[in-house]
């Protein structure tokens, strides 16, 4: 992480936005398919830094890693296989030595488990049971499904080794990530996390806190210009009132963990905190939770205030968002997100110099087409309006082509905005065509894009060096350095 932070500084950047790093559900690549709101995804572990492994991999592990590194896209299953087997070996070494002797690292492991007991032990038991049964907790035996205390205790004893190994992997992941954050912070780079709106139904959180969720409906979004039927995300509907009555333990747990890991975090689908769109399983009429606007405002502000007590909060307020939500965010100083291509009134772009200071301006998100694809696909009348904007109106030649000059003009437009902060997806920084995710589709094309170089090449590849120099120039020109 320190190496990436150092490269970011060469681009004049001091903010590093990450996608969610939560452990994902089995078979998933999407970082938003979380099986836990607190556990880290072990696939990102650096095996060379695990003391108990000594940097040693088996020949088979080396073969798989090298094959995965040569692939055009990330093969998460291949990496998981290697890291799972290497972690198991490291844990055996740790238990046979350091843990048995009760050394300093054994004490650090015990402290980690105690400090994170609020989520770690339930998650580790859930994961061990899930690995054993290979099916959703909704389909487990009734005593385990309903969390009968005696049944849970029996399984804690039976699966003790697996539970300890899972806790060990989380300890290693936590140590590596927090070390990386310290390195980035020491260089002046802040890490921005991403707090998914909800976890999957088949997750440790929902299994452990079933009273806070309803299972007769799923979370989605209402119909809009892009979807006549709306969307069904298949996520459990939170019981916000029950949470509030008990002091919001689930929300505090999530926010506390995010604050441990990040300097600030982006709240995904912030409108859902104000009013959650519930789609009944029986196909009856969808509804909002809560229903009344004044209750929605109170709820959203309560939850955002809770999050804001832990760390700096940014909000993803894209899509169909009622006016009162953005007014509420503004009143409470919560920065919203301004995607340049979507900031328009009936096709006429809004003046970026009039964006509210408390906002985050971006060229796109992980769910949008790249700048290149968007520009080439613009209807002629919309492109004509875009070409009236500062920097873009100076372009010459065929306006339909996404040239180096087009790319430069759009980036300069972003840097000139009045927003306090800006972000650029890595593919837009280079002006590439690739995108990270295509919503509404499932397949290996989503979430598996990778840089064409290794990290060490960022310092020498001509394209990467030129990009860094250009962004530094823009940051200096528009007072966004440091």
Short mmCIF file of C-alpha atoms in Angstrom, two decimals, residues 5 10 46 113 116 132 147 156 176 183 211 219 228 236 253 316 334:
data_model
loop_
_atom_site.label_atom_id
_atom_site.label_comp_id
_atom_site.label_asym_id
_atom_site.label_seq_id
_atom_site.Cartn_x
_atom_site.Cartn_y
_atom_site.Cartn_z
CA UNK A 5 0.56 5.89 -1.92
CA UNK A 10 3.56 11.73 -7.98
CA UNK A 46 0.47 -10.30 0.87
CA UNK A 113 -9.64 -11.47 19.20
CA UNK A 116 -12.92 -7.51 17.94
CA UNK A 132 -18.88 -27.34 6.48
CA UNK A 147 -29.03 -19.83 17.08
CA UNK A 156 -17.77 -23.92 18.70
CA UNK A 176 -1.21 -5.82 7.04
CA UNK A 183 2.49 4.10 5.63
CA UNK A 211 -34.08 -9.56 14.72
CA UNK A 219 -34.19 -4.20 -0.95
CA UNK A 228 -39.36 0.79 -15.88
CA UNK A 236 -32.62 -8.20 3.31
CA UNK A 253 -20.33 -2.08 14.83
CA UNK A 316 -23.11 8.41 -2.82
CA UNK A 334 -22.47 15.76 4.24
#
